[in-house]
Amino acid sequence: MFKNVTRLLVVLFCLTVSCFVFNIDTEKVSASSFERGVYNGKPYKLYVPSSYDEYVETPLIVMLHGCTQNPDDFAAGTEMNAIAEREGFFVLYPEQPMSANIRHCWNWFETNHQARGIGEPAIIAGMVHKVKNEYSVDEERVYVGGLSAGGAMSVIMGATYPDLFTAIGVVAGLEYKAATNLVEATSAMLNGGPDPTIQGERAFQAMGAYARVVPVIVFHGADDWTVRPINGEQVVKQWIETNNLVYDGEDYISDTPAETIEHEVPNKRNYTQHKYQNTKSQTIIESYIIHGMGHAWPGGSNQGSHTDPLGPNASEIMWNFFKTKTKSGLEDDEEDEKPTTTANPPGGEYVNSVTVELIADREGTTYYTTDGTEPTRDSQVYTEPIFIEESTELKFFTIDQNGNEEDVKTELYTIKREDEEDEKPNTVANPPGGEYVNSVTVELITDRDGTTYYTTDGTEPTKDSQVYTEPIFIEETTELKFFTVDQDGNEEEGKTEIYTIVTEDDEDEEEETDTINIVIESEQSGFVGRLLADGMSTNGLKVGDKGMFNTDTYRTILSFDTSEIGERTVQSVKLVLFTKSITGTIQNISVDSKIGHFGSNPNLERHDFSASATYHSVASNANIPTTNRERFEFEIPVNAINPDGLTQFRLQAKTTAGFYSNLLEIYKHENEDYIPQLEITLNE
């Protein structure tokens, strides 16, 4: 009997304090980038990416290891440092010494380590503050994740320091205060903890005055016999309750998944993904159940302990979830809008090959496929232009930093060889489309014998359409569409010419016009538009990048009071700018327009440089001046101008990432001859 009791106690101790049996094979990171530090007697390691710039605010992830692990082991197994190097963020690995727990476990099950300002939560928070004091950390983007005991402690950190951590990641962890002693811990790991609704209330109480919505991502093996899967379910339910209480108990997040996706992965583990969304259709909580996996970090490397390389890559998925979350992001209604991604150039027929850029209207992650399958978050991440040299169906979508997911888009690229291209006929209209008085007679001229088909009602012509035999007489505005099929059956792509017919009376009655010039408003200009991590500056008006393999670092917003237009009809609008200096190469500048002001209030803020526009890419110019004080302009659509008040334009440059900067600075008010202005032609 005594022997049996002793054996039971040993089992309880192992389940709560040891949790794992690891074979340590540590992958070291160079000392120059993986630094050791100490805070209040507890050691830690900090990974600093090679791209770190002290003048750029950089995100931070805190990674809490499991029992018997250490920072080196955990870093090697999760491979989070490799992602940090690629994406440019810090990784902080607090270390639990043997003096605090004989098996190096975080003491998540003890009351002295479950509240703000005491115990291990205070130590971990203190480490974060130390790093923030020593480095430029983006306070909007500080995250915490962990495995098993570390996962349970990440839940505690989210509840006790919601002002510090933007979002949390939980791998094989437990709900908040799942246990308050060793015996309760063992029971919770095997059978689940207390009612997650009650624990959700306790987590909300722990938040105190710092209460805010905390996004959560959860991973759990369906065959985890150390920390049973019920615990992963309870973590989700607990955080749904906690986040709802932040909104005065309202059903801010539904306890029914908005989306459930079954992922079948050849030669790897299948898994189920659940998305829980708020009332704004933002994904706040995600959970991943990995079928056939035990107690492990999914998708990790065998270079570290307790990983399952067959599972989905939890590190990649966790970072993609984290980087869509900012503390203020959930408070901005404009961020509810889905991102928009465009392919440049669009689908069509190209000779030999084509290089395609995927351009999103805001920061986020773009996924794509080239084999015709539907892309998912497991698909290839867009990082550089896509080279296509055979006919390809390109599918893509973007998830922005607030978790808003775009619908999948498709572009079809047909690749023809030069010898094939020569086989197609070529038909031209003489005269070409344009404005004509009273009438016009049009000839369709082809470069070889064949049959030309056409329509005059705007519909697409086919081989059943009217055959061209004689010049076409046009006496009213007409959309002429046509194509030719030669004697060998080679078919031309359809062409369109638009003929606008005006009468002589119309010509005589043309309204007199007036041109007005409107210059930028001094109180709303002079900011350098940077992405969120870079902040703002008043040093000048710049577009381009700062080098160090960045692109689109600088954007500019120009504000104009266009109320002078009033009820008059706008014929044309030109945005006129003058070069002050240029460094490197600017390939193109595009313009977004906003009726009113970018962002949520009239004050120019950092967020405005990536906020939604009324009209995206209303104009562009690839003929960028290379000498100072040279004029360049943009043709602005008349509907992009606010006749009753404020109109804002946001300038964005396309550059190629490199070590050196590619930067264009334009004049503002420093020289009255070169002030940015609108040239507006009005009907009197």
XYZ file of C-alpha atoms in Angstrom:
684
model
C 0.000 0.000 0.000
C 2.758 2.448 0.932
C 4.638 1.550 -2.230
C 1.560 2.299 -4.352
C 1.022 5.679 -2.674
C 4.668 6.583 -3.209
C 4.417 5.620 -6.870
C 1.291 7.794 -7.252
C 3.035 10.802 -5.745
C 5.935 10.385 -8.151
C 3.528 10.281 -11.097
C 1.768 13.427 -9.868
C 5.084 15.220 -9.505
C 6.167 14.264 -13.030
C 2.927 15.341 -14.608
C 3.040 18.780 -13.038
C 6.684 19.590 -12.640
C 8.385 17.575 -15.328
C 5.717 17.180 -18.056
C 8.393 16.217 -20.626
C 11.361 13.948 -21.124
C 13.641 15.705 -23.595
C 16.677 14.783 -25.590
C 18.542 18.068 -25.798
C 20.454 18.819 -29.013
C 20.878 22.563 -28.949
C 21.335 24.678 -32.073
C 23.354 27.670 -31.055
C 22.843 31.141 -32.470
C 25.835 33.368 -32.875
C 26.642 35.511 -29.849
C 26.439 38.601 -31.971
C 22.716 38.126 -32.468
C 21.644 35.903 -29.556
C 22.521 37.750 -26.353
C 22.367 36.591 -22.724
C 21.049 38.837 -19.965
C 19.828 38.733 -16.373
C 16.900 40.437 -14.677
C 16.318 40.200 -10.918
C 18.400 37.043 -10.720
C 16.665 35.225 -13.588
C 18.544 34.696 -16.862
C 17.172 35.228 -20.347
C 18.346 35.286 -23.949
C 17.388 37.883 -26.539
C 17.531 37.377 -30.285
C 18.256 40.614 -32.158
C 17.733 40.424 -35.941
C 20.525 41.658 -38.187
C 18.107 44.199 -39.707
C 17.595 45.955 -36.357
C 17.713 49.763 -36.606
C 17.635 51.750 -33.378
C 15.512 54.378 -35.109
C 12.829 51.861 -36.097
C 10.326 50.473 -33.604
C 10.601 46.678 -33.741
C 8.056 44.033 -32.619
C 8.896 41.654 -29.753
C 7.782 38.080 -29.029
C 8.340 36.550 -25.583
C 8.776 32.757 -25.806
C 8.207 30.735 -22.621
C 9.791 27.271 -22.727
C 8.362 24.055 -21.299
C 9.663 21.911 -18.463
C 13.301 20.672 -18.725
C 13.918 23.121 -21.586
C 16.071 26.232 -21.805
C 16.243 29.189 -24.232
C 18.747 27.568 -26.606
C 16.795 24.334 -26.794
C 13.454 26.095 -27.240
C 14.843 28.423 -29.921
C 16.304 25.489 -31.853
C 13.086 23.473 -31.674
C 10.639 26.232 -32.602
C 12.968 27.887 -35.153
C 11.408 31.197 -34.160
C 14.770 32.973 -34.531
C 14.850 32.184 -38.253
C 11.443 33.790 -38.680
C 12.565 36.761 -36.584
C 15.591 37.217 -38.837
C 13.411 37.147 -41.977
C 10.595 39.321 -40.635
C 12.619 41.630 -38.399
C 11.477 41.214 -34.781
C 13.021 40.493 -31.354
C 12.563 37.183 -29.538
C 12.957 37.146 -25.746
C 13.452 33.757 -24.051
C 13.100 33.977 -20.233
C 14.769 31.026 -18.493
C 13.374 29.239 -15.477
C 16.353 28.163 -13.327
C 16.482 24.951 -11.285
C 16.466 27.049 -8.109
C 12.868 28.079 -8.873
C 11.674 24.663 -10.115
C 13.719 21.478 -10.082
C 12.500 20.597 -13.592
C 12.764 24.181 -14.960
C 8.942 24.452 -15.145
C 7.113 27.761 -14.832
C 5.076 27.578 -11.639
C 1.718 28.290 -13.310
C -0.188 26.245 -10.698
C 0.877 28.292 -7.647
C -1.123 31.315 -6.458
C 2.081 33.323 -5.888
C 2.623 33.244 -9.661
C -0.882 34.043 -10.909
C -1.279 37.761 -10.250
C 0.150 41.060 -11.403
C 3.130 42.505 -9.564
C 4.298 39.312 -7.884
C 6.159 36.124 -8.671
C 7.074 34.983 -12.138
C 4.600 37.241 -14.005
C 6.339 40.281 -12.504
C 9.761 38.845 -13.418
C 8.757 38.192 -17.052
C 7.152 41.638 -17.345
C 10.294 43.166 -15.852
C 12.437 41.466 -18.492
C 10.226 42.960 -21.186
C 10.572 46.447 -19.698
C 14.341 46.013 -19.519
C 14.488 45.120 -23.212
C 12.246 48.095 -24.031
C 14.633 50.391 -22.159
C 17.654 49.038 -24.051
C 16.177 48.700 -27.530
C 13.608 50.389 -29.762
C 10.563 48.167 -29.208
C 7.179 48.779 -30.844
C 4.834 48.920 -27.823
C 1.891 48.197 -30.110
C 3.421 44.841 -31.011
C 4.602 42.904 -27.946
C 3.430 39.271 -27.835
C 3.896 36.210 -25.619
C 3.664 32.497 -26.435
C 4.703 29.285 -24.792
C 4.671 25.484 -24.683
C 2.907 23.432 -21.961
C 3.924 25.054 -18.655
C 5.082 28.000 -20.771
C 1.710 28.002 -22.551
C -0.109 28.083 -19.220
C 2.136 30.955 -18.106
C 1.429 32.871 -21.362
C -2.283 32.713 -20.426
C -1.418 34.179 -17.027
C 0.643 36.949 -18.672
C -2.281 37.862 -20.935
C -4.606 38.126 -17.938
C -2.237 39.976 -15.609
C -0.449 42.266 -18.089
C -2.902 43.014 -20.945
C -1.406 46.511 -21.148
C 1.976 45.003 -21.976
C 1.101 42.101 -24.286
C -0.909 42.635 -27.457
C -1.771 38.962 -28.057
C -0.853 35.527 -26.697
C -0.064 32.086 -28.135
C -0.788 28.892 -26.224
C 0.644 25.513 -27.235
C -0.531 22.553 -25.116
C -1.398 24.929 -22.273
C -4.206 25.439 -19.751
C -6.813 28.094 -18.884
C -6.215 30.872 -16.348
C -5.920 29.504 -12.773
C -6.638 25.974 -13.926
C -5.019 24.931 -10.643
C -3.774 26.508 -7.412
C -1.705 23.598 -6.092
C 0.120 20.466 -7.286
C -2.790 18.051 -6.825
C -5.193 20.354 -8.702
C -2.582 20.788 -11.456
C -2.394 17.054 -12.088
C -6.178 16.773 -12.192
C -6.486 19.716 -14.578
C -3.872 18.314 -16.959
C -5.726 14.979 -17.156
C -9.368 16.071 -16.880
C -9.474 19.818 -17.524
C -9.711 22.694 -15.064
C -12.684 24.470 -13.503
C -15.601 25.882 -15.513
C -13.969 28.112 -18.185
C -16.796 30.641 -17.850
C -15.882 31.161 -14.179
C -12.167 31.240 -15.024
C -12.919 33.792 -17.732
C -14.439 36.044 -15.065
C -11.381 35.549 -12.854
C -9.048 36.462 -15.737
C -11.103 39.607 -16.368
C -10.837 40.509 -12.680
C -7.059 39.969 -12.863
C -6.893 42.516 -15.692
C -8.257 45.211 -13.411
C -7.980 48.744 -14.780
C -5.894 47.468 -17.719
C -8.693 45.368 -19.180
C -8.688 45.144 -22.987
C -9.465 42.589 -25.659
C -6.591 40.096 -25.939
C -6.370 38.068 -29.178
C -5.402 34.425 -28.600
C -4.113 31.610 -30.805
C -4.208 28.040 -29.448
C -2.519 24.804 -30.625
C -3.171 21.363 -29.137
C -2.436 17.795 -30.161
C -5.529 15.600 -30.384
C -3.471 12.727 -28.915
C -1.838 14.734 -26.120
C -1.887 12.455 -23.068
C 0.173 14.814 -20.896
C -2.064 17.874 -21.119
C -5.326 16.501 -22.485
C -7.024 18.297 -25.436
C -9.906 19.444 -23.236
C -7.501 22.041 -21.856
C -7.057 23.640 -25.272
C -10.847 23.865 -25.592
C -11.061 25.479 -22.152
C -8.416 28.076 -23.063
C -10.604 29.144 -26.012
C -13.800 29.273 -23.940
C -12.092 31.122 -21.087
C -10.780 33.856 -23.388
C -14.125 34.206 -25.171
C -15.699 34.909 -21.777
C -12.875 37.258 -20.693
C -12.994 39.294 -23.901
C -16.795 39.482 -23.784
C -16.596 40.855 -20.236
C -14.304 43.595 -21.511
C -17.367 44.612 -23.566
C -19.684 44.651 -20.514
C -20.719 41.035 -20.921
C -22.035 41.448 -24.463
C -21.566 38.697 -27.040
C -18.628 40.509 -28.577
C -17.175 37.144 -29.635
C -19.468 34.233 -30.451
C -18.684 30.872 -28.828
C -19.509 29.267 -32.180
C -16.670 29.379 -34.725
C -17.306 31.741 -37.614
C -15.272 29.386 -39.793
C -14.001 25.827 -39.470
C -11.392 24.622 -41.947
C -10.223 21.031 -42.305
C -6.645 20.912 -43.553
C -5.507 17.713 -45.240
C -1.746 17.767 -45.719
C -0.108 14.955 -47.733
C 2.581 13.056 -45.774
C 2.020 15.246 -42.722
C -0.559 15.606 -39.987
C -4.046 16.792 -40.828
C -5.475 19.500 -38.604
C -8.664 21.429 -37.883
C -8.673 25.223 -37.699
C -11.400 27.224 -35.911
C -11.833 31.000 -36.237
C -13.769 32.978 -33.625
C -14.738 36.466 -34.707
C -16.056 39.600 -33.036
C -19.068 41.642 -34.129
C -16.859 43.430 -36.677
C -15.961 40.084 -38.344
C -12.390 40.341 -37.054
C -10.739 37.063 -36.046
C -9.864 37.448 -32.360
C -9.303 33.809 -31.376
C -7.985 30.923 -33.458
C -7.504 27.310 -32.474
C -5.663 24.459 -34.191
C -6.308 20.818 -33.314
C -3.555 18.646 -34.781
C -4.735 15.092 -35.405
C -2.386 12.290 -34.355
C -0.018 14.630 -32.461
C 0.924 14.250 -28.818
C 2.460 16.735 -26.385
C 4.678 18.810 -28.664
C 5.328 22.054 -30.530
C 3.766 21.538 -33.989
C 6.026 21.733 -37.011
C 9.231 22.305 -35.089
C 12.743 21.014 -35.713
C 14.332 17.869 -34.316
C 17.304 20.071 -33.386
C 15.305 20.988 -30.277
C 13.291 18.935 -27.818
C 9.637 18.023 -27.824
C 8.667 19.029 -31.333
C 6.603 17.322 -34.020
C 7.975 18.189 -37.493
C 4.944 16.527 -39.131
C 2.557 19.077 -37.669
C 1.709 22.468 -39.203
C 4.356 25.134 -38.595
C 3.081 26.682 -35.353
C 5.850 29.295 -35.295
C 4.937 30.614 -38.749
C 1.207 30.487 -38.037
C 1.629 32.161 -34.645
C 3.736 34.995 -36.105
C 1.260 35.536 -38.957
C -1.503 35.780 -36.358
C 0.511 38.058 -34.074
C 1.601 40.492 -36.766
C -1.999 41.206 -37.696
C -2.698 42.439 -34.157
C -1.941 45.822 -32.619
C -3.282 47.211 -29.355
C -5.090 50.035 -31.143
C -6.035 48.028 -34.227
C -9.314 46.763 -32.799
C -10.401 50.320 -32.015
C -10.256 51.551 -35.609
C -13.444 50.873 -37.554
C -11.728 51.572 -40.807
C -9.523 48.532 -40.310
C -12.652 46.346 -40.552
C -12.436 46.661 -44.293
C -10.891 43.800 -46.188
C -7.534 44.465 -47.827
C -7.312 44.717 -51.597
C -4.515 43.060 -53.546
C -3.856 43.651 -57.213
C -1.604 41.859 -59.643
C 0.693 44.064 -61.725
C 0.528 43.467 -64.629
C -2.924 41.847 -64.662
C -3.656 38.519 -66.292
C -3.575 38.322 -70.060
C -1.434 37.108 -72.920
C 2.318 37.706 -72.762
C 5.263 36.796 -74.967
C 7.807 34.304 -73.527
C 7.422 35.355 -69.860
C 6.078 37.935 -67.433
C 7.095 39.074 -63.934
C 4.116 39.766 -61.655
C 3.979 41.895 -58.510
C 1.249 41.404 -55.915
C 0.460 44.798 -54.403
C -1.700 45.089 -51.262
C -3.249 48.376 -50.157
C -2.066 47.886 -46.572
C 0.477 45.951 -44.526
C -0.157 42.261 -44.141
C 0.772 38.837 -45.516
C -0.097 37.763 -49.060
C -0.463 34.055 -49.881
C -0.557 32.628 -53.390
C -0.571 29.519 -55.585
C 0.432 29.005 -59.213
C -1.056 25.552 -59.766
C -4.711 26.560 -59.840
C -5.469 25.375 -56.277
C -7.130 27.641 -53.735
C -4.507 29.363 -51.549
C -4.641 29.103 -47.746
C -2.458 30.270 -44.882
C -0.329 27.216 -45.563
C 0.388 28.384 -49.111
C 3.493 30.194 -50.305
C 4.023 33.663 -48.827
C 4.601 36.453 -51.348
C 7.979 38.109 -50.735
C 9.218 39.033 -54.211
C 7.855 39.355 -57.762
C 6.707 36.091 -59.352
C 8.407 35.046 -62.594
C 6.016 33.232 -64.967
C 7.264 31.582 -68.148
C 4.416 29.196 -68.896
C 0.653 29.624 -68.873
C -0.332 29.928 -65.204
C -3.454 30.419 -63.100
C -2.316 32.704 -60.264
C -4.533 32.795 -57.146
C -3.854 35.040 -54.154
C -5.241 36.833 -51.101
C -3.979 39.031 -48.264
C -4.530 39.044 -44.498
C -3.865 42.486 -43.021
C -2.380 43.312 -39.612
C -5.805 43.300 -37.966
C -6.736 39.853 -39.247
C -9.027 41.049 -42.042
C -8.895 38.424 -44.779
C -9.395 39.239 -48.433
C -11.416 37.020 -50.763
C -9.277 34.943 -53.106
C -8.532 36.564 -56.463
C -7.497 34.891 -59.706
C -5.450 36.107 -62.677
C -4.772 33.911 -65.732
C -1.474 34.446 -67.565
C -1.195 32.946 -71.054
C 2.386 32.694 -72.260
C 3.049 32.646 -75.988
C 6.410 32.200 -77.678
C 7.691 34.834 -80.093
C 7.141 32.583 -83.097
C 3.570 31.986 -81.963
C 3.001 35.713 -81.495
C 3.929 36.339 -85.117
C 1.094 34.125 -86.309
C -1.687 36.410 -85.051
C -3.230 38.981 -87.391
C -3.279 42.653 -86.457
C -6.236 44.913 -87.236
C -6.358 48.694 -86.813
C -9.200 51.186 -87.105
C -8.657 54.207 -89.349
C -9.240 56.789 -88.002
C -8.848 55.664 -84.381
C -11.403 56.326 -81.687
C -11.844 59.886 -80.454
C -14.183 62.890 -80.694
C -15.628 63.745 -84.103
C -18.104 66.368 -85.344
C -21.431 65.094 -86.780
C -20.083 61.746 -88.112
C -17.065 59.646 -89.040
C -16.378 56.819 -91.531
C -14.101 54.081 -90.165
C -12.046 51.526 -92.064
C -10.863 48.296 -90.441
C -7.457 47.434 -91.932
C -5.769 44.058 -91.280
C -2.191 43.024 -92.058
C -3.154 39.823 -93.875
C -6.015 38.072 -95.636
C -8.779 36.935 -93.348
C -12.230 37.743 -91.992
C -12.856 40.661 -89.662
C -15.858 40.567 -87.302
C -17.269 43.588 -85.478
C -20.031 44.987 -83.276
C -21.215 48.567 -82.700
C -23.412 48.013 -79.632
C -20.642 47.446 -77.077
C -21.018 43.654 -76.971
C -18.029 41.377 -77.496
C -17.781 40.238 -81.121
C -17.693 36.555 -82.049
C -17.486 34.600 -85.292
C -21.295 35.001 -85.440
C -21.036 38.818 -85.463
C -21.261 41.089 -88.499
C -18.498 40.623 -91.090
C -16.590 43.714 -92.159
C -16.932 44.288 -95.954
C -16.980 48.089 -96.323
C -16.200 51.223 -94.269
C -18.473 51.752 -91.275
C -20.458 55.011 -91.131
C -20.875 56.292 -87.556
C -23.116 59.265 -86.737
C -23.719 58.762 -83.017
C -21.418 57.901 -80.131
C -20.386 54.254 -80.661
C -18.204 51.607 -79.016
C -16.689 49.677 -81.929
C -15.262 46.229 -81.125
C -13.525 44.000 -83.684
C -11.081 41.156 -84.355
C -9.733 39.214 -87.314
C -9.296 35.496 -88.035
C -6.713 34.877 -90.782
C -6.798 32.144 -93.435
C -4.788 29.792 -91.212
C -7.259 30.119 -88.365
C -5.062 32.351 -86.176
C -7.409 34.531 -84.121
C -6.623 38.071 -83.012
C -7.480 39.330 -79.533
C -10.517 41.632 -79.572
C -9.895 45.383 -79.842
C -12.054 48.365 -78.927
C -12.289 51.933 -80.227
C -14.757 54.497 -78.854
C -16.065 57.219 -81.194
C -17.700 60.237 -79.528
C -19.897 62.204 -81.929
C -20.713 65.848 -81.199
C -22.804 68.148 -83.384
C -21.566 71.465 -84.707
C -24.057 73.152 -82.389
C -22.422 71.348 -79.455
C -19.050 72.648 -80.595
C -20.341 76.189 -80.765
C -21.934 75.985 -77.362
C -18.867 74.820 -75.444
C -18.801 76.399 -72.033
C -16.126 78.832 -71.104
C -13.618 77.448 -68.686
C -11.604 78.832 -65.812
C -8.466 77.426 -64.191
C -7.793 77.777 -60.457
C -4.689 76.792 -58.516
C -5.039 75.492 -54.966
C -1.895 75.049 -52.835
C -1.447 72.720 -49.883
C -2.674 73.855 -46.493
C 0.296 74.698 -44.283
C -1.225 73.352 -41.090
C -1.826 69.952 -42.654
C 1.361 69.364 -44.558
C 4.979 68.653 -43.876
C 4.737 65.112 -42.562
C 6.853 62.254 -43.771
C 4.618 59.249 -44.185
C 6.180 56.092 -42.802
C 4.799 52.657 -42.058
C 3.565 51.984 -38.547
C 6.909 50.838 -37.237
C 8.662 53.979 -38.339
C 6.472 56.762 -36.989
C 6.259 60.248 -38.537
C 8.561 63.142 -39.219
C 8.241 66.798 -40.109
C 11.593 67.040 -41.826
C 10.234 67.001 -45.345
C 7.893 65.438 -47.859
C 9.364 62.107 -48.940
C 8.387 58.926 -50.754
C 10.476 55.814 -51.196
C 12.570 53.710 -48.858
C 15.410 54.130 -46.393
C 17.498 51.273 -47.784
C 18.608 48.224 -45.795
C 16.442 46.127 -48.102
C 13.219 47.909 -47.207
C 10.577 49.174 -49.621
C 7.806 51.710 -49.139
C 9.245 53.169 -45.944
C 8.161 56.722 -46.624
C 4.771 57.970 -47.733
C 3.442 61.534 -47.905
C -0.024 62.999 -47.353
C -0.947 66.337 -48.969
C -4.031 68.235 -47.815
C -5.959 70.694 -49.981
C -8.985 72.871 -49.197
C -11.002 72.346 -52.393
C -14.189 74.082 -51.182
C -13.459 76.868 -53.702
C -14.902 74.589 -56.405
C -18.413 74.898 -55.009
C -21.165 73.971 -57.439
C -19.093 74.509 -60.589
C -18.360 71.510 -62.815
C -14.813 70.199 -62.768
C -13.385 69.413 -66.193
C -9.897 68.290 -65.223
C -7.533 68.116 -62.238
C -3.747 67.976 -62.145
C -1.643 67.399 -59.013
C 1.581 69.332 -59.604
C 4.773 68.610 -57.644
C 8.419 69.687 -57.852
C 11.489 67.601 -57.094
C 13.666 68.833 -54.229
C 16.147 65.928 -54.212
C 16.358 62.335 -55.388
C 18.508 59.418 -54.246
C 18.617 56.066 -55.999
C 15.806 55.057 -58.329
C 12.076 55.655 -58.057
C 10.241 53.396 -60.506
C 6.770 54.799 -60.053
C 4.670 56.995 -57.763
C 0.990 56.202 -57.198
C -1.664 58.406 -55.616
C -4.547 57.492 -53.287
C -7.362 60.020 -52.784
C -9.491 60.662 -49.702
C -12.684 62.727 -49.578
C -12.172 64.347 -46.203
C -9.301 63.039 -44.083
C -7.428 59.752 -43.806
C -7.879 57.927 -40.512
C -10.423 58.309 -37.752
C -9.962 62.003 -36.907
C -8.845 65.254 -38.604
C -5.391 65.225 -36.976
C -2.645 63.720 -39.090
C -1.558 60.500 -37.357
C 0.916 57.707 -37.971
C -1.892 55.323 -38.907
C -3.106 57.597 -41.718
C -0.258 56.470 -43.958
C -1.806 52.990 -44.236
C -5.489 53.873 -43.596
C -8.238 53.166 -46.107
C -8.644 55.577 -49.018
C -11.796 56.680 -50.811
C -10.103 55.897 -54.117
C -7.009 53.701 -54.344
C -4.394 54.309 -57.047
C -6.337 57.059 -58.809
C -3.203 58.170 -60.626
C 0.414 57.175 -61.184
C 3.522 58.528 -62.854
C 6.562 56.560 -63.938
C 8.353 59.591 -65.424
C 9.972 60.790 -62.240
C 12.305 63.797 -62.648
C 15.944 63.181 -61.909
C 16.971 66.810 -61.409
C 16.019 69.287 -58.712
C 13.156 71.762 -59.159
C 11.736 69.780 -62.022
C 7.977 69.660 -62.387
C 5.996 66.422 -62.601
C 2.261 65.912 -62.406
C -0.607 63.473 -62.028
C -3.943 63.453 -63.879
C -6.519 63.132 -61.101
C -10.078 61.881 -61.827
C -12.628 64.613 -61.150
C -14.666 62.367 -58.816
C -11.629 62.075 -56.521
C -11.988 65.775 -55.534
C -14.199 67.038 -52.699
C -15.952 70.240 -53.931
C -17.234 71.024 -50.447
C -14.096 70.909 -48.302
C -10.962 68.871 -47.639
C -9.284 66.584 -50.186
C -6.206 64.557 -49.227
C -3.762 62.712 -51.444
C -1.365 60.028 -50.283
C 1.773 59.419 -52.319
C 3.517 56.062 -52.403
C 6.625 55.085 -54.361
C 7.509 51.784 -55.962
C 11.180 50.883 -55.484
C 13.429 47.855 -55.559
C 14.726 46.684 -52.172
C 18.465 47.162 -51.751
C 21.148 48.191 -49.318
C 21.036 51.874 -50.309
C 17.995 54.131 -50.119
C 15.695 55.059 -53.000
C 14.183 58.355 -51.955
C 12.415 61.299 -53.571
C 11.851 64.526 -51.633
C 9.431 67.135 -52.946
C 9.073 70.806 -52.073
C 6.448 71.958 -49.604
C 6.250 75.628 -48.498
C 9.948 76.465 -48.395
C 9.833 78.018 -51.900
C 6.622 79.591 -53.193
C 7.545 78.751 -56.796
C 7.518 75.022 -56.060
C 4.623 74.552 -53.652
C 2.502 71.394 -54.303
C -0.713 72.499 -55.914
C -3.822 71.426 -57.763
C -4.493 72.852 -61.220
C -8.250 72.589 -61.602
C -10.131 73.485 -64.800
C -13.767 74.479 -64.148
C -16.778 75.287 -66.326
C -17.938 78.815 -65.589
